Coordinates of C-alpha atoms in Angstrom, one line a residue:
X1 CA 132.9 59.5 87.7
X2 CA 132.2 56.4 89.8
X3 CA 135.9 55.9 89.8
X4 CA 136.9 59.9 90.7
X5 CA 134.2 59.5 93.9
X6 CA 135.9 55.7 94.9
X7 CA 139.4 57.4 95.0
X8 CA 137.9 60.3 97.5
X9 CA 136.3 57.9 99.7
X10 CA 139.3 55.9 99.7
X11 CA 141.2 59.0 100.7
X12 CA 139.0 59.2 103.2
X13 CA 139.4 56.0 104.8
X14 CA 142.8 56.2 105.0
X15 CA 142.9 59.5 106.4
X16 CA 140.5 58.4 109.4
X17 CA 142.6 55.5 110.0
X18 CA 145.9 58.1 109.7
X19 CA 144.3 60.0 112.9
X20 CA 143.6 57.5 115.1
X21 CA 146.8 58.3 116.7
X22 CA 146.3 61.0 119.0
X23 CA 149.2 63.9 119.1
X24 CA 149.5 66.3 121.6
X25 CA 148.7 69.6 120.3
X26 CA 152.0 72.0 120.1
X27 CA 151.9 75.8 120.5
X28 CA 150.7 77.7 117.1
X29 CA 154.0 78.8 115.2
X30 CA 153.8 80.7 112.0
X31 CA 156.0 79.5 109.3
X32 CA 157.2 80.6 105.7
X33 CA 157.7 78.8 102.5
X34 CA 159.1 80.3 99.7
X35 CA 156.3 79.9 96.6
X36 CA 156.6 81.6 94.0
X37 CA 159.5 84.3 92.9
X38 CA 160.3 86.7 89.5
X39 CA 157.8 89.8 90.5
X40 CA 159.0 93.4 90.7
X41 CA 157.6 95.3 94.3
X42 CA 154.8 93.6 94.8
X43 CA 151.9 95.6 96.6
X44 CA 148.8 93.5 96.8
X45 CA 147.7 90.2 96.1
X46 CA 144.1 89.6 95.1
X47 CA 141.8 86.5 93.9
X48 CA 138.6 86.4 91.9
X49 CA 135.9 84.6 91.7
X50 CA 136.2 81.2 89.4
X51 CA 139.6 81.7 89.6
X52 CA 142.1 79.5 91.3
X53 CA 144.9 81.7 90.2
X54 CA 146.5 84.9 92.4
X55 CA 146.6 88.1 91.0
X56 CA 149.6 89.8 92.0
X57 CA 150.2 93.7 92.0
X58 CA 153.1 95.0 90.7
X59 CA 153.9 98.8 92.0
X60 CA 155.3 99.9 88.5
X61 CA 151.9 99.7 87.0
X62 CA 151.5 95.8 86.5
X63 CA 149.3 92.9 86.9
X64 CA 150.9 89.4 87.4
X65 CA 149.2 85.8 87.0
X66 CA 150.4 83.2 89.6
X67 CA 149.5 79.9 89.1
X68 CA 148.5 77.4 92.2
X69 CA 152.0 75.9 91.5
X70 CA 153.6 78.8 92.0
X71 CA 154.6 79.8 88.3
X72 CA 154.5 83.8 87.4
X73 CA 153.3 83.7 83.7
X74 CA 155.6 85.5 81.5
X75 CA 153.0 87.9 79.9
X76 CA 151.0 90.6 82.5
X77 CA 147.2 90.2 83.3
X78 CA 147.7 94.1 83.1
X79 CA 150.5 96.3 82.0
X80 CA 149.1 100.7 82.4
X81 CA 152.9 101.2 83.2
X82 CA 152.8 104.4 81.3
X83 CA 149.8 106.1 83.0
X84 CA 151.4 104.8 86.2
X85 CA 153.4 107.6 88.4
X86 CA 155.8 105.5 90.5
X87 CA 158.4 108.2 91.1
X88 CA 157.7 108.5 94.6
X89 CA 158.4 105.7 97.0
X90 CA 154.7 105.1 98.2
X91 CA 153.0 106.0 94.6
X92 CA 152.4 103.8 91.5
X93 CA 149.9 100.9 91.1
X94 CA 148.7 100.0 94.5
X95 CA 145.3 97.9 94.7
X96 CA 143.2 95.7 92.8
X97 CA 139.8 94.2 93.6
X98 CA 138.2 92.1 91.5
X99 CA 134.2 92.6 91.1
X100 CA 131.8 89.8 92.6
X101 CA 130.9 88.5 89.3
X102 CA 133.9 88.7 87.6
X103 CA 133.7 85.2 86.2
X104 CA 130.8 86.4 83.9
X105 CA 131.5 90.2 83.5
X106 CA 135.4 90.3 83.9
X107 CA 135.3 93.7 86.1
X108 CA 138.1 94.2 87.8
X109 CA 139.3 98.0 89.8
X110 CA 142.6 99.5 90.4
X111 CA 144.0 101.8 92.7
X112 CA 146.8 103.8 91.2
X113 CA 149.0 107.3 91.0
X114 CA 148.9 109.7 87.7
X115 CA 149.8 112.4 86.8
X116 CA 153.2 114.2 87.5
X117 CA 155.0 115.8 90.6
X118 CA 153.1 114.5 93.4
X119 CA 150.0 113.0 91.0
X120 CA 146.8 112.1 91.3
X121 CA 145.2 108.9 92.9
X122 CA 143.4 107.3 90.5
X123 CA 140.3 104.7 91.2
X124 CA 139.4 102.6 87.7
X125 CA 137.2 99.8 86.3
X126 CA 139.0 97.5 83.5
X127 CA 137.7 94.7 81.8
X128 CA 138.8 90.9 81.0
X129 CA 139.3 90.4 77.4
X130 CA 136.9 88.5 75.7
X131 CA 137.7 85.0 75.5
X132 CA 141.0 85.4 77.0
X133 CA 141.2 84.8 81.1
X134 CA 145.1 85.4 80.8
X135 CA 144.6 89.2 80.1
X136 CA 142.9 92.4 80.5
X137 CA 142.2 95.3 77.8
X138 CA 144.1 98.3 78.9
X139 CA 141.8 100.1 76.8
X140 CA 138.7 99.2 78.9
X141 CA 140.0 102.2 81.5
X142 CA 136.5 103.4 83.0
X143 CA 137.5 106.5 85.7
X144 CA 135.3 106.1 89.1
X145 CA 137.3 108.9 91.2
X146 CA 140.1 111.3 91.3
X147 CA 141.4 113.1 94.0
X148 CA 144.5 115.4 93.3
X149 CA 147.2 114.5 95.7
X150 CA 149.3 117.2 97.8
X151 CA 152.5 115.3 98.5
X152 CA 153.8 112.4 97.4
X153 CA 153.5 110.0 100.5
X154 CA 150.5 108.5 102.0
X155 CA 148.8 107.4 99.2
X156 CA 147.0 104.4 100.8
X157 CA 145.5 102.2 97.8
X158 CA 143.8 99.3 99.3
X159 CA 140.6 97.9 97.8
X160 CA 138.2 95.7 98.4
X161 CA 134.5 94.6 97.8
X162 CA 132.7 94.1 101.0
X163 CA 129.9 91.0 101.7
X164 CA 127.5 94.2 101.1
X165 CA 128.4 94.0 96.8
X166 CA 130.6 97.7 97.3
X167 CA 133.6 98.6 96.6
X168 CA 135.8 99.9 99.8
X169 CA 138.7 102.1 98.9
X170 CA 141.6 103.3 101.6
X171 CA 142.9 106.3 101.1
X172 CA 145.9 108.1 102.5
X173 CA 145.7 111.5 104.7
X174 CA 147.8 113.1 101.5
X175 CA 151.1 112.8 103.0
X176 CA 154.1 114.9 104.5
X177 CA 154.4 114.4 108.3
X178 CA 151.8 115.5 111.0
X179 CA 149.1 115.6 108.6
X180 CA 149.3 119.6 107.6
X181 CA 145.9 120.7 106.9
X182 CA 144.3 118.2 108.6
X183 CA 142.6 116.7 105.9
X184 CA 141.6 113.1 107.6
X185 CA 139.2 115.4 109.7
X186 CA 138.2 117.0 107.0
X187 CA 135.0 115.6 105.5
X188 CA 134.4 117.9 102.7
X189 CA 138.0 115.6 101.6
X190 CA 138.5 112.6 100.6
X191 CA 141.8 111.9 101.8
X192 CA 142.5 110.4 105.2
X193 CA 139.4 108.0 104.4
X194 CA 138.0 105.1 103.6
X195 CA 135.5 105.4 100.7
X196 CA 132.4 103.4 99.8
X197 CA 130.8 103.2 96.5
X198 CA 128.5 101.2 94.4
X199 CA 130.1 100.5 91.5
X200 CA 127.1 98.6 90.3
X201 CA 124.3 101.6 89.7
X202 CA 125.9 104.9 87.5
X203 CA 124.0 108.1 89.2
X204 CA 123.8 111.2 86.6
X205 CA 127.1 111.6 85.7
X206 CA 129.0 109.6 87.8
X207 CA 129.7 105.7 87.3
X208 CA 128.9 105.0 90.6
X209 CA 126.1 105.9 93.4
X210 CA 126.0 106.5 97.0
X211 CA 124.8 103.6 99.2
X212 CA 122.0 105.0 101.1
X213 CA 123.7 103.9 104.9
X214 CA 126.7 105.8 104.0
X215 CA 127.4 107.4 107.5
X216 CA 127.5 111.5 106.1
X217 CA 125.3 110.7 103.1
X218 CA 122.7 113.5 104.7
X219 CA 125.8 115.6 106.4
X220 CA 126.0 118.8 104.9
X221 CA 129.6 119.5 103.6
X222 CA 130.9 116.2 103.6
X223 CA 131.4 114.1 101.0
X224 CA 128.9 111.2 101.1
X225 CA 131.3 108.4 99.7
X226 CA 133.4 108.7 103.0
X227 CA 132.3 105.4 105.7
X228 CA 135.5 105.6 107.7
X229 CA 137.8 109.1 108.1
X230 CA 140.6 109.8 110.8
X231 CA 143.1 107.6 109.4
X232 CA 146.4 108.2 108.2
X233 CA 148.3 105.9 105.9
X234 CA 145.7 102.5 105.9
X235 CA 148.4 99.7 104.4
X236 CA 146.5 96.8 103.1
X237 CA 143.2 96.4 104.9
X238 CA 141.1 93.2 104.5
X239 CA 136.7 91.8 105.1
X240 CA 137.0 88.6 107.6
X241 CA 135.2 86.1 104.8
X242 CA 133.4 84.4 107.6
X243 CA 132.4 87.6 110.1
X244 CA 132.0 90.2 107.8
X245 CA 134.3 92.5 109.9
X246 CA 136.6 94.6 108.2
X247 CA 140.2 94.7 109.1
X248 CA 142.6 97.9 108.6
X249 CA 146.3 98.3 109.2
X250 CA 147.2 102.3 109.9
X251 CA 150.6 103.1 109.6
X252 CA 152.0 105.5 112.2
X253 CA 153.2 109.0 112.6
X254 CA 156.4 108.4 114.8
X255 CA 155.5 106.2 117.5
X256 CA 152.9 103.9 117.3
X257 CA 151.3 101.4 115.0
X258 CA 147.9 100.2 114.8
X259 CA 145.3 97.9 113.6
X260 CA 141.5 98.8 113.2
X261 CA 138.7 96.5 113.1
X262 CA 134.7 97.7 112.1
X263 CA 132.7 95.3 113.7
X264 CA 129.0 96.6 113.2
X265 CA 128.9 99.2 110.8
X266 CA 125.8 100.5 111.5
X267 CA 126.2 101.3 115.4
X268 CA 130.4 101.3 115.3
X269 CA 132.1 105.2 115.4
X270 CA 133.8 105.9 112.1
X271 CA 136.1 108.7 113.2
X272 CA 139.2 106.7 113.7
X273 CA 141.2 109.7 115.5
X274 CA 144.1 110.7 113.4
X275 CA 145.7 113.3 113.9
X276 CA 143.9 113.9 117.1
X277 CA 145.4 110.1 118.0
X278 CA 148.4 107.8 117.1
X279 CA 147.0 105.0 118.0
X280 CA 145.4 105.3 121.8
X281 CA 148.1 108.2 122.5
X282 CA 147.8 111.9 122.3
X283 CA 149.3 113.2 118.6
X284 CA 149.2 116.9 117.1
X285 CA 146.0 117.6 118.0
X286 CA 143.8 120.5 117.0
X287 CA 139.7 120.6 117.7
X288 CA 140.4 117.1 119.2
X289 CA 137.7 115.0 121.7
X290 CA 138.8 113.0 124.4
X291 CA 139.9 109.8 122.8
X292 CA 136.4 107.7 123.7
X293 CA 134.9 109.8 121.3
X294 CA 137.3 108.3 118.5
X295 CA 137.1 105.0 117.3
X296 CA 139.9 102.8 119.5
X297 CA 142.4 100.5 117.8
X298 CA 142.4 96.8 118.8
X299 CA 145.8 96.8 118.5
X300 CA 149.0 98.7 118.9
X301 CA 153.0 98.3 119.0
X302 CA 155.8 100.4 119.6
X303 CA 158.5 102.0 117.5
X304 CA 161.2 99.5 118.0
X305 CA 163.3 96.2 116.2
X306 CA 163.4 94.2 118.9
X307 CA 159.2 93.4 120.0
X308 CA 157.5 96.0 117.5
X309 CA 158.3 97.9 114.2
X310 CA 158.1 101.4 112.0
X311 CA 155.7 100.3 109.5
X312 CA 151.9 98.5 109.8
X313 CA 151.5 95.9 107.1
X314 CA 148.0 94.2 107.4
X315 CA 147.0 90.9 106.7
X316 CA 143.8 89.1 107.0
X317 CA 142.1 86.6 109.4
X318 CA 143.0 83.0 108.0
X319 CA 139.5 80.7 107.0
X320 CA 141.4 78.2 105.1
X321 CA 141.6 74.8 106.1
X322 CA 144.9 73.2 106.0
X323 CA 146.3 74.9 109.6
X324 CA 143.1 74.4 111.6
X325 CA 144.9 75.7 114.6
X326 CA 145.3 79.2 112.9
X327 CA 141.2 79.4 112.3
X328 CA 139.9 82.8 113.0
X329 CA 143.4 84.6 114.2
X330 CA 144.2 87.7 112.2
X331 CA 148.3 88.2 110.8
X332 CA 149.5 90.9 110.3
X333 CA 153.7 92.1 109.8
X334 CA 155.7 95.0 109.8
X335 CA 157.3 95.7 107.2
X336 CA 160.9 97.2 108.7
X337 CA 161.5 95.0 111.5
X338 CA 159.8 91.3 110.1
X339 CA 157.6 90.9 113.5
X340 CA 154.7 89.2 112.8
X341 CA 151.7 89.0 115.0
X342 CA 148.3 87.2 115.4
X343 CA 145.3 88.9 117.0
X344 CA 142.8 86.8 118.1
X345 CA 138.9 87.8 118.9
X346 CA 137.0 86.6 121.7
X347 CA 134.0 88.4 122.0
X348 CA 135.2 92.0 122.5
X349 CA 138.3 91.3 123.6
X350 CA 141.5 90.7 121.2
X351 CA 144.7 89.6 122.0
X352 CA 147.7 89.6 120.3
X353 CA 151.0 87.1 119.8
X354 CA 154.0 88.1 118.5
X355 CA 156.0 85.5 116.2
X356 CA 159.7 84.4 116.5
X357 CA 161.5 86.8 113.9
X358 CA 161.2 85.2 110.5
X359 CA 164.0 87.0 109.0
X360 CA 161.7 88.2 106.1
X361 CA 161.9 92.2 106.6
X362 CA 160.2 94.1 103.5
X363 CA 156.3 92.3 103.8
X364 CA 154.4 94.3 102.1
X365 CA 151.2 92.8 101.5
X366 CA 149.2 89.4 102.3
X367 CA 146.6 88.0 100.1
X368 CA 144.6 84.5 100.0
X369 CA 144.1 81.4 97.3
X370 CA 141.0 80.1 96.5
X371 CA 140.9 77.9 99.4
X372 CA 141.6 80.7 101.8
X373 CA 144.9 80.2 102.1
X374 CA 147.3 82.7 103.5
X375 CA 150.3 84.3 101.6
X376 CA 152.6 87.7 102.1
X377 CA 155.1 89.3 99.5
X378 CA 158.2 91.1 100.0
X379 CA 158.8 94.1 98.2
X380 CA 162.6 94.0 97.3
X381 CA 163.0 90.7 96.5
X382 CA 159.8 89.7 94.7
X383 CA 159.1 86.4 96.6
X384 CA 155.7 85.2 97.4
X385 CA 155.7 82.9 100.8
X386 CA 152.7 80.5 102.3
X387 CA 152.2 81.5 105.3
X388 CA 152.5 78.0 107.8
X389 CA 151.7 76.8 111.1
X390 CA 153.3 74.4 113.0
X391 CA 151.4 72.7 115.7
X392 CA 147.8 71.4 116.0
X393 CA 147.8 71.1 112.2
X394 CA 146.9 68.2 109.6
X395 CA 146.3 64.7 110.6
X396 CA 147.5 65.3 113.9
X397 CA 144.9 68.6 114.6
X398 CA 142.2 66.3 113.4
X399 CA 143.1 64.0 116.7
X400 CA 143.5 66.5 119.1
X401 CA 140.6 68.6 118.2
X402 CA 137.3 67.5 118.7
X403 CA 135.4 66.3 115.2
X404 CA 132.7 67.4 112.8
X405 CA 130.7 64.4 111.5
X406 CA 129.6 64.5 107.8
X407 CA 127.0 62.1 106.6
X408 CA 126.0 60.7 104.4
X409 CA 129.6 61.3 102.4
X410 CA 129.6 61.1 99.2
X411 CA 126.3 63.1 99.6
X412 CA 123.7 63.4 96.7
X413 CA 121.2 65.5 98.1
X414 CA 121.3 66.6 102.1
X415 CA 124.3 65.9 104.4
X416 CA 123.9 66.0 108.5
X417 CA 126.6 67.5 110.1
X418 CA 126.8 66.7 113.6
X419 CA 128.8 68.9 116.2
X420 CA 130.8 67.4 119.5
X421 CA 128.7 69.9 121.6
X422 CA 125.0 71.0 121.7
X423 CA 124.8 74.1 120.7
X424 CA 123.7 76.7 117.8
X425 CA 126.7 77.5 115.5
X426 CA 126.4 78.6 112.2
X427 CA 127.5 75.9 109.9
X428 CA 128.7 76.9 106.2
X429 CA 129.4 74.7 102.9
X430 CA 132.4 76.6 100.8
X431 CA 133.4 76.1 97.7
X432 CA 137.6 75.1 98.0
X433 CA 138.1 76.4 94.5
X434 CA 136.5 80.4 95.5
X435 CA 136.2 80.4 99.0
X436 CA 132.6 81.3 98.4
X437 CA 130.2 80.1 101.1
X438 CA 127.9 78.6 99.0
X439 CA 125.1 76.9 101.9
X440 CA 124.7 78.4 105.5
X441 CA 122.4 77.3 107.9
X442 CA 122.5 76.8 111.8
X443 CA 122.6 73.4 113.8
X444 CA 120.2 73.1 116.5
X445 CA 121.3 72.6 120.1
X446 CA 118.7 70.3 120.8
X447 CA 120.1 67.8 118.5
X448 CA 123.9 69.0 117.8
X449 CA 123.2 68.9 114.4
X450 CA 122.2 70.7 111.1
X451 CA 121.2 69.3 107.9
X452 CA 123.0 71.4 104.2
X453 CA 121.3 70.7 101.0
X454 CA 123.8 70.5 98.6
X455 CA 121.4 69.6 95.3
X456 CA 122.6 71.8 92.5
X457 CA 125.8 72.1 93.1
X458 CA 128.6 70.3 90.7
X459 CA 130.1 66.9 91.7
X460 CA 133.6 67.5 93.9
X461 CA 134.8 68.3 97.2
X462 CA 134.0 71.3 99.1
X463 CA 134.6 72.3 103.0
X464 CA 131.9 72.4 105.7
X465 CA 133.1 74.9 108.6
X466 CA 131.0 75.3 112.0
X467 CA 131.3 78.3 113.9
X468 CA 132.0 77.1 118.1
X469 CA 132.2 79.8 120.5
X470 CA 136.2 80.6 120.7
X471 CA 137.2 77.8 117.5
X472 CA 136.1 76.8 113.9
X473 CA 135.7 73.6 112.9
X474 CA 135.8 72.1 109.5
X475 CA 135.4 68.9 107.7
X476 CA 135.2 67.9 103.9
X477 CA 132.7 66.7 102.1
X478 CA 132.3 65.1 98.5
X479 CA 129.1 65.6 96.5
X480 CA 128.4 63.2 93.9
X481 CA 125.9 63.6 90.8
X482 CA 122.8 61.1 90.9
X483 CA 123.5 59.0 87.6

């Protein structure tokens, strides 16, 4: 031990010394490396908790294992291809989220098309086998929710649990073009929506319950899972692991794309406008408000190759810690013309960049690692890529931007983490192998400074992020067992 904790210190040195040198920060430039290839149509990517693994979707009706070296192992996590429609081109296996505690219970959902003709979407528990993290027992199947589907396109299938312990599930307005029927207004139907459920407290005969701030739970006629409706075809949506705020990618009818952030829940409108509104503009219409009654997109592009795209694919807002200029900016792609953008917060205000071309067309999903890094798939050739960033990175970033101090590191019991400003951030300890913030406190701005308690936790190296006004900063830390 005394040896493992000598080599981190001496890693440490020598990276202090390494970034003496100041380099002049470059402008941020996305990047991407090739990581892992072998899959069929990947969808989604996922991770789960005491897993440094990525779970990789597979539209036919599989699970894949990628290891952090980038090896696909040979054998699916889950293979339900033959309760899997996949006929149509936006149907089959679509979403997976994997439960809060899955290291101790092995829960994992699914969001997937059966059935025949234009099927049925399908929202499902399954289990980990017992004793054997390399696969799941098809035979664990527990159905949360069905809805029938009308047509074929549209299905949606994103999933997620949000900081709140429930499971958020995007649904599809049904399909064909326009929205016939008008079902994303409709909230006595569950398509067009975003539905909220907790998976964790079986009510009479369903497996799940209603959480009581639902937004219709006491609106008579409307389904009381819905928490966001007005949407038409959400592709890959995504919770902010530092903020909370949940991220949403809405594919367009014929002219616009868009990207939808819920900020605060409890005060925010949940009617996002479809098919009253493609993005901020006028669309079919039909019992419509004027669009400040609807909740507004905080971003938008064109139909067009050359600065926008035909197809939304949404990504999340990076937290990792290798590309510290990236920090707190959202990427997103689109999946015909291989634009990719970052949309940046600052206060209420977002702004968006659009990358060089990247010549990888066919993105269809994003996911994270354990450490919160950022990777995309493309559907027709089966490659994973890391998402990069050139400029203000590494050693050099560590120069140009200003510093966290972490002391005493090794740290046994408390460490101080002093800020290059006075003021009160929040200040975090994350585990690097889960991404789960595991302290939080808030430095004072009398002293620039906050103290973590990191008794309890196992001997290793974990990140330390602090939360500045318009930037995150983070650091590493080693905590070392008292012998």
């Amino acid at each position: 031990m005394l040896a493992l904790f000598r080599s981190l210190i001496a890693g440490s040195l020598l990276m202090s010394a390494a970034v003496a040198v100041a380099q002049p920060p470059q402008p941020l430039r996305l990047g991407l490396t090739p990581f892992a290839t072998g899959l069929a149509a990947p969808v989604d990517i996922a991770r789960a908790s005491g897993e440094a693994r990525m779970f990789v979707v597979e539209k036919r009706g599989q699970i894949r294992l990628v290891t952090p070296a980038g090896a696909v192992l040979p054998t699916p996590f889950l293979n339900i291809t033959g309760r899997v429609l996949s006929s149509g081109g936006e149907q089959g296996l679509l979403g997976v989220a994997f439960h809060p505690d899955y290291a101790t219970n092995g829960f994992f959902f699914v969001n997937y098309t059966a059935g025949a003709g234009s099927g049925t979407t399908r929202l499902s528990r399954f289990q980990r086998l017992a004793g054997n993290p390399d696969q799941a027992d098809p035979a664990s199947e527990v159905i949360f929710y069905e809805v029938a589907q009308p047509f074929s396109n549209h299905n949606g299938g994103s999933m997620q649990f949000g900081p709140d312990g429930y499971l958020y599930a995007a649904l599809g307005d049904g399909g064909s073009g326009n929205d016939p029927g008008n079902r994303a207004q409709n909230l006595g139907n569950a398509l067009g929506k975003v539905l909220r459920l907790d998976v964790n407290t079986p009510a009479g005969i369903l497996n799940y319950s209603i959480p009581p701030t639902n937004p219709l739970i006491n609106t008579p006629g409307a389904l009381p899972e819905i928490w966001v409706w007005g949407v038409r075809n959400p592709w890959r949506t995504s919770f902010d692991a530092a903020t909370g705020d949940y991220w949403m990618a809405d594919v367009g009818q014929g002219a616009w794309e868009e990207i939808d952030v819920m900020v605060d829940s409890a005060t925010a409108n949940h009617n996002f406008g479809w098919r009253c509104y493609e993005g901020n503009h006028p669309a079919v219409g039909g019992n419509c408000q004027p669009i400040t009654e609807y909740h507004a997109p905080v971003f938008e592009y064109a139909h067009n190759i050359a600065n926008g795209g035909f197809s939304v694919t949404g990504g999340y807002v990076y937290r990792g810690i290798q590309w510290p200029a990236l920090i707190g900016k959202y990427v997103c792609a689109d999946y015909v013309s291989g634009n990719l953008w970052t949309i940046e917060r600052t206060g209420r205000t977002y702004s968006a960049l659009r990358e060089p071309v990247l010549n990888r067309e066919n993105i269809s999903c994003f996911g994270q690692d354990a450490s919160g890094e950022l990777f995309c798939a493309e559907l027709t050739t089966g490659i994973i890529s890391r998402v990069t960033a050139t400029g203000p990175t590494g050693l050099a970033a560590a120069a140009a931007l200003p510093a966290l101090r972490v002391w005493p590191n090794p740290a046994t019991a408390t460490c101080r983490i002093e800020l290059p400003e006075a003021i009160g951030a929040e200040v975090e300890l994350v585990s690097l192998v889960t991404g789960q913030t595991l302290r939080r406190t808030r430095a004072s701005a009398a002293t620039a400074s906050a103290t973590l308690d990191v008794r309890g936790l196992a001997a290793g190296v974990y990140g330390v992020r602090a939360y500045l006004p318009g930037r995150t900063l983070t650091q590493r830390v080693v905590v070392a067992q008292v012998d």
